[in-house]
XYZ file of N, CA and C in Angstrom:
777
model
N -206.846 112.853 111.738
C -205.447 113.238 111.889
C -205.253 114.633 111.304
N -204.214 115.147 111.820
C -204.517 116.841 111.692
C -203.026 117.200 110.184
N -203.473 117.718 109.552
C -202.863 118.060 108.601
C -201.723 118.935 108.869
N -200.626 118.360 108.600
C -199.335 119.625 108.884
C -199.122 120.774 107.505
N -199.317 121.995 107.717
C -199.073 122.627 106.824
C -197.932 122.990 106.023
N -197.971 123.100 105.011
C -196.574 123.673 104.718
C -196.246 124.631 104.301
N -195.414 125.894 104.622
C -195.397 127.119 104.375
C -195.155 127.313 103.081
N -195.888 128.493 102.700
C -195.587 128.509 100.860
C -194.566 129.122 100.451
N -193.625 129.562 100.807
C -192.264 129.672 100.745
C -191.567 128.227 100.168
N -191.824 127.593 101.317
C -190.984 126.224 100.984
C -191.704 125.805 99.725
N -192.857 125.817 99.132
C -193.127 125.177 98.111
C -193.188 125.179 97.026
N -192.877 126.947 97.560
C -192.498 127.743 95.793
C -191.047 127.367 95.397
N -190.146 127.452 96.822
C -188.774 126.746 96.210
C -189.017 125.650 95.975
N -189.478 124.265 96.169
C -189.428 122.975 95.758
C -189.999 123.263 94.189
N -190.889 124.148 93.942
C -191.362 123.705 92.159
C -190.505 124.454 92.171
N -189.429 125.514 91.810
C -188.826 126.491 91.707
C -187.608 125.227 91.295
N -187.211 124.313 92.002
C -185.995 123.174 92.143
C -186.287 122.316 90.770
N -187.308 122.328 90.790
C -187.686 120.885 89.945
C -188.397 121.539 88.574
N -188.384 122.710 88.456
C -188.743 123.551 87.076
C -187.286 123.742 86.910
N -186.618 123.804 87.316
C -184.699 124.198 86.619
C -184.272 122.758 86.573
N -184.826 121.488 87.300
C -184.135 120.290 86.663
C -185.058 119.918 85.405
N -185.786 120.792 84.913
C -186.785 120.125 83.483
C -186.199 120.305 82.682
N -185.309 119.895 81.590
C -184.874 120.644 80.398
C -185.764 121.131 79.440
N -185.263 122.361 78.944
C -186.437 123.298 77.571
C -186.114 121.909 76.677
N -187.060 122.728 76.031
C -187.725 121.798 74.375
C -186.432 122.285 73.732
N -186.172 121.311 73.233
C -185.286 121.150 71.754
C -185.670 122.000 70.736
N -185.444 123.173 70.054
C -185.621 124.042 69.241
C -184.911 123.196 68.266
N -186.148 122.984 66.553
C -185.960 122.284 65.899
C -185.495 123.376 64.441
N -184.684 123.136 64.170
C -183.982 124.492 63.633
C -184.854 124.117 62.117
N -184.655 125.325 61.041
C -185.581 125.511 60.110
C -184.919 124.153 59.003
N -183.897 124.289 59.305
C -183.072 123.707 58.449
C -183.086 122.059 58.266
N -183.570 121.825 59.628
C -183.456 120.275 59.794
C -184.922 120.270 59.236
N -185.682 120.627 59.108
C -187.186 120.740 58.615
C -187.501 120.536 57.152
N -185.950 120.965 56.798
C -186.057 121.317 55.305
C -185.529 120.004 54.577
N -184.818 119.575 55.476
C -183.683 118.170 54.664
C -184.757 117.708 53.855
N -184.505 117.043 52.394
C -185.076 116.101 51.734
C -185.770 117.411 50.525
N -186.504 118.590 51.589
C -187.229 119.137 50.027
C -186.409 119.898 49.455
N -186.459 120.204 47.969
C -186.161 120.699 47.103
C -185.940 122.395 47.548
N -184.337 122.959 47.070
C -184.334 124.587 47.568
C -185.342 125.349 47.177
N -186.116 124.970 45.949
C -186.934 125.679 45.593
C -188.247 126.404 46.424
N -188.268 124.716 46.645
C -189.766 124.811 47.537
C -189.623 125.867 48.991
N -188.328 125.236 49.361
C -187.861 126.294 50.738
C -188.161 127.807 50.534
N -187.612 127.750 49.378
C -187.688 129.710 49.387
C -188.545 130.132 48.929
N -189.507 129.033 47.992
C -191.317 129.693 47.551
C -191.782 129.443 49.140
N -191.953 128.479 49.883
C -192.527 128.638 51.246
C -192.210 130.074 51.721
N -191.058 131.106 51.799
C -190.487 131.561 52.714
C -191.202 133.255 52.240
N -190.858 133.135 50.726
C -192.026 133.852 49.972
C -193.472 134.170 50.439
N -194.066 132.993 50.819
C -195.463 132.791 50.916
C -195.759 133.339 52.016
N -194.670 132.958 52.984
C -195.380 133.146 54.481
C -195.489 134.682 54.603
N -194.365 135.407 53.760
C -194.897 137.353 53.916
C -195.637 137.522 52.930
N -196.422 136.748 52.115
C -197.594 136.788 51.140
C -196.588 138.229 50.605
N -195.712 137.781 49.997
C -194.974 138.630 49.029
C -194.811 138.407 47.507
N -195.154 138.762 46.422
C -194.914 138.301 45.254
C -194.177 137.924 44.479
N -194.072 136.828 43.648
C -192.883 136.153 43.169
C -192.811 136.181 41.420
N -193.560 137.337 40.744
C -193.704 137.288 39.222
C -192.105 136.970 39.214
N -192.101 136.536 37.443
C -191.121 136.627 36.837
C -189.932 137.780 36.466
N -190.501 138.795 36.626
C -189.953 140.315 36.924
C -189.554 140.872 38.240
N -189.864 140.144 39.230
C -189.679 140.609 40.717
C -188.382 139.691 41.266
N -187.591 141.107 41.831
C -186.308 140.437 42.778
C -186.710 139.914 44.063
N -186.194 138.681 44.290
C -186.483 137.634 45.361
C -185.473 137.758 46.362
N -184.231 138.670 46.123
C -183.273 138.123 47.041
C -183.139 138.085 48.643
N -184.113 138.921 49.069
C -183.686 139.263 50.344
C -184.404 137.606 50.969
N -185.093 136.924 50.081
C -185.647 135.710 50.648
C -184.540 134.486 50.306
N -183.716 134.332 49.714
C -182.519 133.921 49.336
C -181.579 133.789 50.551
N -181.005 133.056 51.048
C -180.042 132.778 52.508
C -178.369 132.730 51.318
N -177.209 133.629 51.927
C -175.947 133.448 51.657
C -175.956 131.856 51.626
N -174.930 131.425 49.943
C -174.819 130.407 49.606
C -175.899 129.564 48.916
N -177.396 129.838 49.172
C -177.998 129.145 48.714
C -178.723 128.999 47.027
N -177.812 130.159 46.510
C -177.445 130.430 44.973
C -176.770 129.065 44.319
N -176.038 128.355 45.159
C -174.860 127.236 44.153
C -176.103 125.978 44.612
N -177.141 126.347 45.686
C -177.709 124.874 45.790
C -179.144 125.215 44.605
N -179.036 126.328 43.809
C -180.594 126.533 43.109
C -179.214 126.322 41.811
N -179.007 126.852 41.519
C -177.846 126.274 40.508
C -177.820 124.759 40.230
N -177.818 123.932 41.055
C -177.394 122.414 41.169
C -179.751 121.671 40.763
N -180.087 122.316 41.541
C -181.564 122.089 41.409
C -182.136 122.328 40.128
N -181.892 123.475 39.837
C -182.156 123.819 37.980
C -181.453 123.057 36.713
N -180.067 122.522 36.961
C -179.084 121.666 36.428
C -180.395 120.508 36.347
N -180.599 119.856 37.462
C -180.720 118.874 37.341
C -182.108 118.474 37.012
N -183.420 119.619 36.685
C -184.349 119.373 36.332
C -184.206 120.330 34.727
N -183.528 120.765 34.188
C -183.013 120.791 32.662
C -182.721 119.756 32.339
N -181.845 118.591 32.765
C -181.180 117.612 32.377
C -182.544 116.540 31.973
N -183.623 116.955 33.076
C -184.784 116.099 32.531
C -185.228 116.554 31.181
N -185.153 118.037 31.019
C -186.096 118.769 29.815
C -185.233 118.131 29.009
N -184.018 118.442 28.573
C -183.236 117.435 27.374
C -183.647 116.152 26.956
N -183.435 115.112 28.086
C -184.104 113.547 28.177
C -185.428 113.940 27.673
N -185.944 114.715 27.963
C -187.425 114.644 27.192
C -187.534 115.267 26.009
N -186.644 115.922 25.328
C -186.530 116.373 24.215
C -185.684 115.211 23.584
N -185.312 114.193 23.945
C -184.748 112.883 23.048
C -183.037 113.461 22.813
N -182.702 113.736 23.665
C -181.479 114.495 23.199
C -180.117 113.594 24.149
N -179.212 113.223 23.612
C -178.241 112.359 24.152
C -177.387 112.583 25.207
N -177.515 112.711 26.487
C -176.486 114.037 26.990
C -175.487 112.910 27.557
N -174.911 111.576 27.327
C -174.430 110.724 28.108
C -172.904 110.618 26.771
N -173.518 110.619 25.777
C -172.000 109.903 24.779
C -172.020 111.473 23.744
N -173.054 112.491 23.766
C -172.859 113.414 22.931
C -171.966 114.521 23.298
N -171.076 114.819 22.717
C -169.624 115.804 24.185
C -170.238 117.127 24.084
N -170.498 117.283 23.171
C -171.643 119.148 22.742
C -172.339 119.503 24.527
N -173.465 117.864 24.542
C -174.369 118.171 25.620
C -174.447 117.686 26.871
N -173.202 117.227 27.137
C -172.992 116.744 28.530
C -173.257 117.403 29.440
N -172.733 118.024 29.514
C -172.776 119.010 30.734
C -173.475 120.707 30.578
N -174.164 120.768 29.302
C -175.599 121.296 29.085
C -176.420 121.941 29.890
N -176.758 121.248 30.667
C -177.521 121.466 31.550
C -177.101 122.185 32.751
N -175.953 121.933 33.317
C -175.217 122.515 33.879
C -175.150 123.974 33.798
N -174.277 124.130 32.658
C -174.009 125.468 32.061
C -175.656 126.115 31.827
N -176.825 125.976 31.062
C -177.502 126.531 31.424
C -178.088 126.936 32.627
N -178.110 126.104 33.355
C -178.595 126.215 34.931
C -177.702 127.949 35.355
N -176.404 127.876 34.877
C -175.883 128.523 35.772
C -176.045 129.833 34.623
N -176.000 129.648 33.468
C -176.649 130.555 32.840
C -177.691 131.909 33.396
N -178.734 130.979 33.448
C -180.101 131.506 33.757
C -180.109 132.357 35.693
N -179.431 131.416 36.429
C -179.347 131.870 37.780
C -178.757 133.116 37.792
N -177.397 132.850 37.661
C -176.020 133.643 37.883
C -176.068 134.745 36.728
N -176.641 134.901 35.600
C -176.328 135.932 34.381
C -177.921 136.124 33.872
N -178.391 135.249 32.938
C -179.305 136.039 32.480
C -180.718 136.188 33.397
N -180.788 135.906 34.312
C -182.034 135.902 35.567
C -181.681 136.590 36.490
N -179.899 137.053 36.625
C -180.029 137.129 38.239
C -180.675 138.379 38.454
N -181.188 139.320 37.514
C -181.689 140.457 38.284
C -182.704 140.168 39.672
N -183.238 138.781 39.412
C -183.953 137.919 40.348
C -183.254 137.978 41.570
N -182.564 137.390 41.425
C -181.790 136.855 42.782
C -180.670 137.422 43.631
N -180.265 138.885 43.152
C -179.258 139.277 43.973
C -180.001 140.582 44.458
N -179.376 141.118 45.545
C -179.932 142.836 45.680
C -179.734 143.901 44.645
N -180.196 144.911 45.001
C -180.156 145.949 43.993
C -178.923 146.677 44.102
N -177.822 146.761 43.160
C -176.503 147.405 43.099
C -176.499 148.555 43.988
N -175.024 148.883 44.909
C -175.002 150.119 45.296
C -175.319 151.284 45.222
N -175.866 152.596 44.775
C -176.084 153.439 44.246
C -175.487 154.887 45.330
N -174.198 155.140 45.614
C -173.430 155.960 46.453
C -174.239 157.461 45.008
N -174.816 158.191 46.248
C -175.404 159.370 45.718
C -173.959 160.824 46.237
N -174.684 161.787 45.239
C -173.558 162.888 45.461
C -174.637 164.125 45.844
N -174.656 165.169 46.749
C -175.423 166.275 46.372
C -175.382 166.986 45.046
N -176.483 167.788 44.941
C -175.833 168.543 43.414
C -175.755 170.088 43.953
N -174.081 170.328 44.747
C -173.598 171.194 45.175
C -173.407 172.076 44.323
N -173.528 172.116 42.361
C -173.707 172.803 41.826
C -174.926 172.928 41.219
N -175.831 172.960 41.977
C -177.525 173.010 41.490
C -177.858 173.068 39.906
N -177.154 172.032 39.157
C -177.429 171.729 38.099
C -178.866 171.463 37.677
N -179.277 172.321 36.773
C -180.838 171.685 36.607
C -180.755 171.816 34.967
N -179.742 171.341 33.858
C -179.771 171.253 32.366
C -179.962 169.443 32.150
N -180.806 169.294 31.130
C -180.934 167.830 31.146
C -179.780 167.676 30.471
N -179.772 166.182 31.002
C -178.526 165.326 31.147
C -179.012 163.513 30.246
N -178.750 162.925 29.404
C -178.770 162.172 28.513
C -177.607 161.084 28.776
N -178.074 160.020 29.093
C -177.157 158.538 29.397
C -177.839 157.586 28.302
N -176.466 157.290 27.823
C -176.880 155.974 26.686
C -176.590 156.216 25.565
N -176.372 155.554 24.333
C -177.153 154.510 24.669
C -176.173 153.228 25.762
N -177.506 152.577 26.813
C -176.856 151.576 27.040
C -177.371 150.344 26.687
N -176.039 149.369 26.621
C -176.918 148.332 26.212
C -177.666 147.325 26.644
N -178.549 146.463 26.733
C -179.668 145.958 27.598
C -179.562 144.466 27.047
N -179.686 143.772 27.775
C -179.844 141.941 27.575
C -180.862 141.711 28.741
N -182.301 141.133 28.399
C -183.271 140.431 28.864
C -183.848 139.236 28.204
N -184.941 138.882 28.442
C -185.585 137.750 28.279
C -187.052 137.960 27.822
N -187.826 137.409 27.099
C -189.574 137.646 27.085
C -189.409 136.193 28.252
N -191.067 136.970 29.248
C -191.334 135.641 30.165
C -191.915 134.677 29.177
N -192.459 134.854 28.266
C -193.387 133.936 27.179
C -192.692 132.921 27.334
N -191.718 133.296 26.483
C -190.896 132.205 25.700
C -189.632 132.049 25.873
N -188.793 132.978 27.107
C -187.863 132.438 27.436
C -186.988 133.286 26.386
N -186.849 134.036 25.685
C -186.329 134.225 24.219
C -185.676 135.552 24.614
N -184.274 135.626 24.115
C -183.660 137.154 24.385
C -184.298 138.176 23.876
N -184.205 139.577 24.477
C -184.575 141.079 24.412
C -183.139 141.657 24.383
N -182.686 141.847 22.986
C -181.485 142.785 23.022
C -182.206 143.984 22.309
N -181.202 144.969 23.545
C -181.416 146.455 23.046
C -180.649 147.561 22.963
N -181.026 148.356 23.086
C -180.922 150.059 23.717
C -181.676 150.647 24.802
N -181.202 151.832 25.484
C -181.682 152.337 26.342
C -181.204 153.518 26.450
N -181.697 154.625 26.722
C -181.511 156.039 26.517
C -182.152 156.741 27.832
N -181.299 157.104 28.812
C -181.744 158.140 30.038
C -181.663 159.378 30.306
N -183.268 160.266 29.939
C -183.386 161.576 30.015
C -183.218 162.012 31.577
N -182.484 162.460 32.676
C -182.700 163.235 34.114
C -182.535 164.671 33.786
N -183.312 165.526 34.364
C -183.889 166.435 34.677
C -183.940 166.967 36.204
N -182.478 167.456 36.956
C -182.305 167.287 38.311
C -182.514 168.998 38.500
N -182.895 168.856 39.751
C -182.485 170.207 40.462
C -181.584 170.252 41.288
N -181.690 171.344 42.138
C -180.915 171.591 43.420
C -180.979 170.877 44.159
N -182.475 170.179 44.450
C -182.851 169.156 45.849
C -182.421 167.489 45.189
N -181.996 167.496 44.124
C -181.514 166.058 43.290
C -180.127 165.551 43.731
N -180.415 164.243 43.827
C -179.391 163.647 43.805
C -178.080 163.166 42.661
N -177.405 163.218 42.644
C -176.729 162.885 41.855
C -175.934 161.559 41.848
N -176.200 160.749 40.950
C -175.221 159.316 41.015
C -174.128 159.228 39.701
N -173.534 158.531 39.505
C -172.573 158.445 38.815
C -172.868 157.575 37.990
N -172.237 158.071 36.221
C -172.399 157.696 35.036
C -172.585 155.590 35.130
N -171.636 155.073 35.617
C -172.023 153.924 35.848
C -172.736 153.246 36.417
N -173.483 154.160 37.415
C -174.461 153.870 38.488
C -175.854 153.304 37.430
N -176.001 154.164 36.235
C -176.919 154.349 35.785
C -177.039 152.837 34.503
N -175.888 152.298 34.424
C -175.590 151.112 33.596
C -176.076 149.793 34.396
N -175.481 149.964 36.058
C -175.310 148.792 36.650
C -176.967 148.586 37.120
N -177.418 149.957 37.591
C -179.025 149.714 37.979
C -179.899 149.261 36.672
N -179.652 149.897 35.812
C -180.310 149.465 34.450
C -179.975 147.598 33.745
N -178.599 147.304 34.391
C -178.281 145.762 34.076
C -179.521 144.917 35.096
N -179.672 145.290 36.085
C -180.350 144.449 37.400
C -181.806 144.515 36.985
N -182.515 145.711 36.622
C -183.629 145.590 36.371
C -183.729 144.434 34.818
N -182.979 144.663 33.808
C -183.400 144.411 32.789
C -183.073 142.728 32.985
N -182.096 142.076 33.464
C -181.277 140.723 34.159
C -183.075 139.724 34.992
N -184.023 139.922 33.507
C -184.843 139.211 34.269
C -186.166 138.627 33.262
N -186.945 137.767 33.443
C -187.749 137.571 32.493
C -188.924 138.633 32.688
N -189.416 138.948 31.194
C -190.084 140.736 31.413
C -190.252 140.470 30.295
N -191.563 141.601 29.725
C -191.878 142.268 29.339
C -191.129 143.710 28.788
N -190.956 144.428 27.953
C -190.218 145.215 28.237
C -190.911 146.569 27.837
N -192.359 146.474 27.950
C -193.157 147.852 28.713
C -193.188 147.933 30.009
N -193.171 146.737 30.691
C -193.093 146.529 32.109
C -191.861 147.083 32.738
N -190.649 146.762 31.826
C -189.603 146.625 32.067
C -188.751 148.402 32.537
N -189.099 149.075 31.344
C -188.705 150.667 30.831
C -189.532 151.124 32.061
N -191.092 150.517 32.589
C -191.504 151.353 33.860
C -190.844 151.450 34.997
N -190.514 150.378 35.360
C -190.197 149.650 36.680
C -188.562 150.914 36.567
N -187.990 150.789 35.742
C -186.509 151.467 35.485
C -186.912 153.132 36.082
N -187.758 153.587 35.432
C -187.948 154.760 35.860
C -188.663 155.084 37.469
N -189.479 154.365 37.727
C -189.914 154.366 39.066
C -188.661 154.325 40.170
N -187.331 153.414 39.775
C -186.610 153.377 40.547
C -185.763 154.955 40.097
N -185.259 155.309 39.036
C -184.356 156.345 39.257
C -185.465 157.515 39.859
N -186.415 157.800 39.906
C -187.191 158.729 40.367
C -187.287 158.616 41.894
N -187.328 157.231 42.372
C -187.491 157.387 43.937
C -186.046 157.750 43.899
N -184.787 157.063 43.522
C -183.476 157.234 44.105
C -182.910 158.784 43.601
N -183.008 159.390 42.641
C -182.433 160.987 43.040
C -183.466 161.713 42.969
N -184.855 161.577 42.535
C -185.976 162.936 42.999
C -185.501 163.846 42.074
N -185.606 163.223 40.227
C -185.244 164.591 39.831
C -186.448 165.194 39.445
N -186.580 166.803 38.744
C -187.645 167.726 38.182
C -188.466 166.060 37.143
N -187.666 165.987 36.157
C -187.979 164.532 35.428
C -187.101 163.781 35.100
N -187.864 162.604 34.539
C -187.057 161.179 34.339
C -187.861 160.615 32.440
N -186.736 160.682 32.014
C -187.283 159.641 30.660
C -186.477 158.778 30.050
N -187.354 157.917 29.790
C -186.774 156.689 29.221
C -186.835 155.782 27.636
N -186.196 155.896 26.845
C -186.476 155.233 25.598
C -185.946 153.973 25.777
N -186.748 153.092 25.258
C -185.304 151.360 25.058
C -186.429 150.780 23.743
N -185.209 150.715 22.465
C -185.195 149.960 21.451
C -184.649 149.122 21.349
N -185.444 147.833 20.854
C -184.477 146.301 21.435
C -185.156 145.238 20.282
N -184.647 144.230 19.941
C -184.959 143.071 19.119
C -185.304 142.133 20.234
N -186.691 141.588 19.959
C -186.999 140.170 20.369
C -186.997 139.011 19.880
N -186.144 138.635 20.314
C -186.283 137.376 19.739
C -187.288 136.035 19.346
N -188.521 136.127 20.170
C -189.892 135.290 20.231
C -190.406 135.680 19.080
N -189.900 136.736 18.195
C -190.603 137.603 16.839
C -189.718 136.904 16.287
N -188.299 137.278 15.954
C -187.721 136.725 15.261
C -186.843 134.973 15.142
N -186.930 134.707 15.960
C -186.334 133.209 15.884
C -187.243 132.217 15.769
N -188.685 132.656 16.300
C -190.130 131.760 16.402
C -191.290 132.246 15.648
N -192.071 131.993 15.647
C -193.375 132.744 15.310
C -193.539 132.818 13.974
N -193.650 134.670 13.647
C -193.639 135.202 12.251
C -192.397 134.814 11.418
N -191.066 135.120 12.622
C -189.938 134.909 12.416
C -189.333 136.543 11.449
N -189.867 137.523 11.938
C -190.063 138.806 11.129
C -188.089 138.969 11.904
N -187.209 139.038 11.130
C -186.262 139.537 11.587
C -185.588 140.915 11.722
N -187.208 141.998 10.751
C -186.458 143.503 10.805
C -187.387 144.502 11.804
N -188.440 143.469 13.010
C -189.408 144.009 13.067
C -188.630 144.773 14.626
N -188.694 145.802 15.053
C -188.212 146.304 16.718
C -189.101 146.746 17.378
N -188.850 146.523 18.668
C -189.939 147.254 19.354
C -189.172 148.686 20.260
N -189.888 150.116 19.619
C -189.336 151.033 20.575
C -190.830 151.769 21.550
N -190.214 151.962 22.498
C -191.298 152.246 23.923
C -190.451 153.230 24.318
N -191.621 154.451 25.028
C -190.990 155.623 25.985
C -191.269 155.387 27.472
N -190.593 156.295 28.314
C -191.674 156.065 29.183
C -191.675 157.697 30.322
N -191.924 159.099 30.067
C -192.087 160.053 30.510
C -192.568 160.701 31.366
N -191.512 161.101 32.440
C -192.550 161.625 33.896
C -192.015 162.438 34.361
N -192.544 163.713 35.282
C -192.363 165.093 35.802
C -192.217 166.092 34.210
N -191.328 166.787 34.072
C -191.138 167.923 33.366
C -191.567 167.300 32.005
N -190.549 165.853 31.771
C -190.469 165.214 30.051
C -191.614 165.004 30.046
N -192.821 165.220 30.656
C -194.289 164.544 30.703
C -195.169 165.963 30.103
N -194.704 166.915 30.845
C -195.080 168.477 30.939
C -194.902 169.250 29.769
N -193.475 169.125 29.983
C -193.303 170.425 29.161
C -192.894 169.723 27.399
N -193.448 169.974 26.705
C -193.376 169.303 25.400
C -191.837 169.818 24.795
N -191.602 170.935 24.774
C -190.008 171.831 24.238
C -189.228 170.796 24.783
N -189.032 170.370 25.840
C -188.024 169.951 27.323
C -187.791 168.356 26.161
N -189.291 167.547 26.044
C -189.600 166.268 25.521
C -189.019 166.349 23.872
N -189.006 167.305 23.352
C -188.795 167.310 21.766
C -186.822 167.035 22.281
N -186.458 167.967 22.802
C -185.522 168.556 22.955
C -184.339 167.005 23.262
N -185.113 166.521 23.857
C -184.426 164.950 24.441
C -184.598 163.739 23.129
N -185.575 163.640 22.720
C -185.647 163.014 21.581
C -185.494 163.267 20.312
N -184.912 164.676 20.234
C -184.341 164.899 18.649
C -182.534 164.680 19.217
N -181.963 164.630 20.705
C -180.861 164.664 20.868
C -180.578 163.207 20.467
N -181.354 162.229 20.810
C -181.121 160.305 20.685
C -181.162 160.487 19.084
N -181.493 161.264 18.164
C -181.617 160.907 17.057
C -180.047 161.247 16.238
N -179.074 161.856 17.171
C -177.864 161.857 16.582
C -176.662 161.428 17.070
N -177.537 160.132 18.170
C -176.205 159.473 18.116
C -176.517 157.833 18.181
């Protein structure tokens, strides 16, 4: 029997018919993926997958989703509340520590960590239409951090030598408080800490130089340990001209010595 052909026109429309009655796959959103685990884990996964680093000193936020600050808030609450219970501590009939845990949680997120977790403050630059190039001295300001050790406050000082030219940017006196709150708003080191500060004002106005003093009390010295309560730690940290020219470097650090 002889085979009737069928023109391939017609047959490209028939799969053509019956590929538009197939419905697509269900796109399984990230979110439904996530129900059940912990926010934490979500945003160390999210971390991982740009094999990006997560020290204790490094801002995380751009991996952070709007809102998901009050659900790491509620996650930290509630695994403090264990550290208490395991420190034998009453948090059910004692009124001091009820809600303890809480308040630290939001502590640590929202204030003394968030240099972690939010972006880096505005920094609206100015030209320096009057090609100012006399150093210029900010501070002291004052500084609240953390040692990663031990968790233990870093109160200080901080003192900012710029050294701008013509091709410098210029930011404004508070600019230099709020960027200096974000870096320091984190668990650190605070040789680590005074670097990282200067690397950023150097990329953001490009001055001739940049220097940095911060004298600060730790607390892991004094509340723990030796328990030395008169001991401080002061660190510089000097680059372009304040690195160079020694007159320029005297000149900045005999000025911190009178005020």
């Amino acid at each position: 029997m002889r085979t009737k052909k069928i023109p391939a026109k017609t047959v490209a429309k028939a799969s053509a018919k019956k590929a538009s009655t197939v419905k697509p796959a269900k796109k399984v959103s990230a979110q439904k993926n996530d129900v059940g685990t912990p926010l934490s884990v979500v945003i160390r996964r999210r971390i991982e997958a740009q094999k990006a680093r997560f020290h204790a000193n490094d801002n995380i936020s751009k991996f952070i989703q709007p809102g998901e600050l009050e659900g790491l808030v509620d996650e930290v609450a509630e695994k403090m509340l264990a550290v208490l219970e395991s420190l034998v501590i009453d948090t059910q009939s004692d009124h001091n520590t009820k809600n303890t845990s809480q308040r630290v949680a939001k502590m640590f997120v929202k204030e003394v960590f968030n240099g972690r977790y939010v972006e880096q403050p505005t920094l609206t630059k100015f030209p320096n239409v009057s090609r100012l190039n006399e150093l210029m001295i900010i501070g002291p300001i004052t500084v609240r951090s953390a040692c990663s050790h031990h968790l233990c406050p870093i109160m200080g000082r901080i003192w900012i030598g710029v050294l701008p030219n013509k091709e410098s940017a210029l930011i404004g006196l508070s600019k230099y408080s709020r960027l200096t709150e974000w870096v320091m708003c984190r668990p650190q080191i605070q040789e680590e800490a005074v670097v990282e500060l200067a690397d950023m004002l150097e990329k953001k106005i490009k001055p001739i130089g940049v220097a940095i003093v911060m004298d600060a009390d730790h607390f892991c010295m004094q509340w723990r340990g030796v328990k030395d309560c008169d001991s401080k730690m002061v660190n510089s940290v000097m680059r372009g001209a304040f690195l160079k020219d020694s007159n320029l470097r005297r000149e900045f650090l005999s000025l911190l010595d009178k005020r």
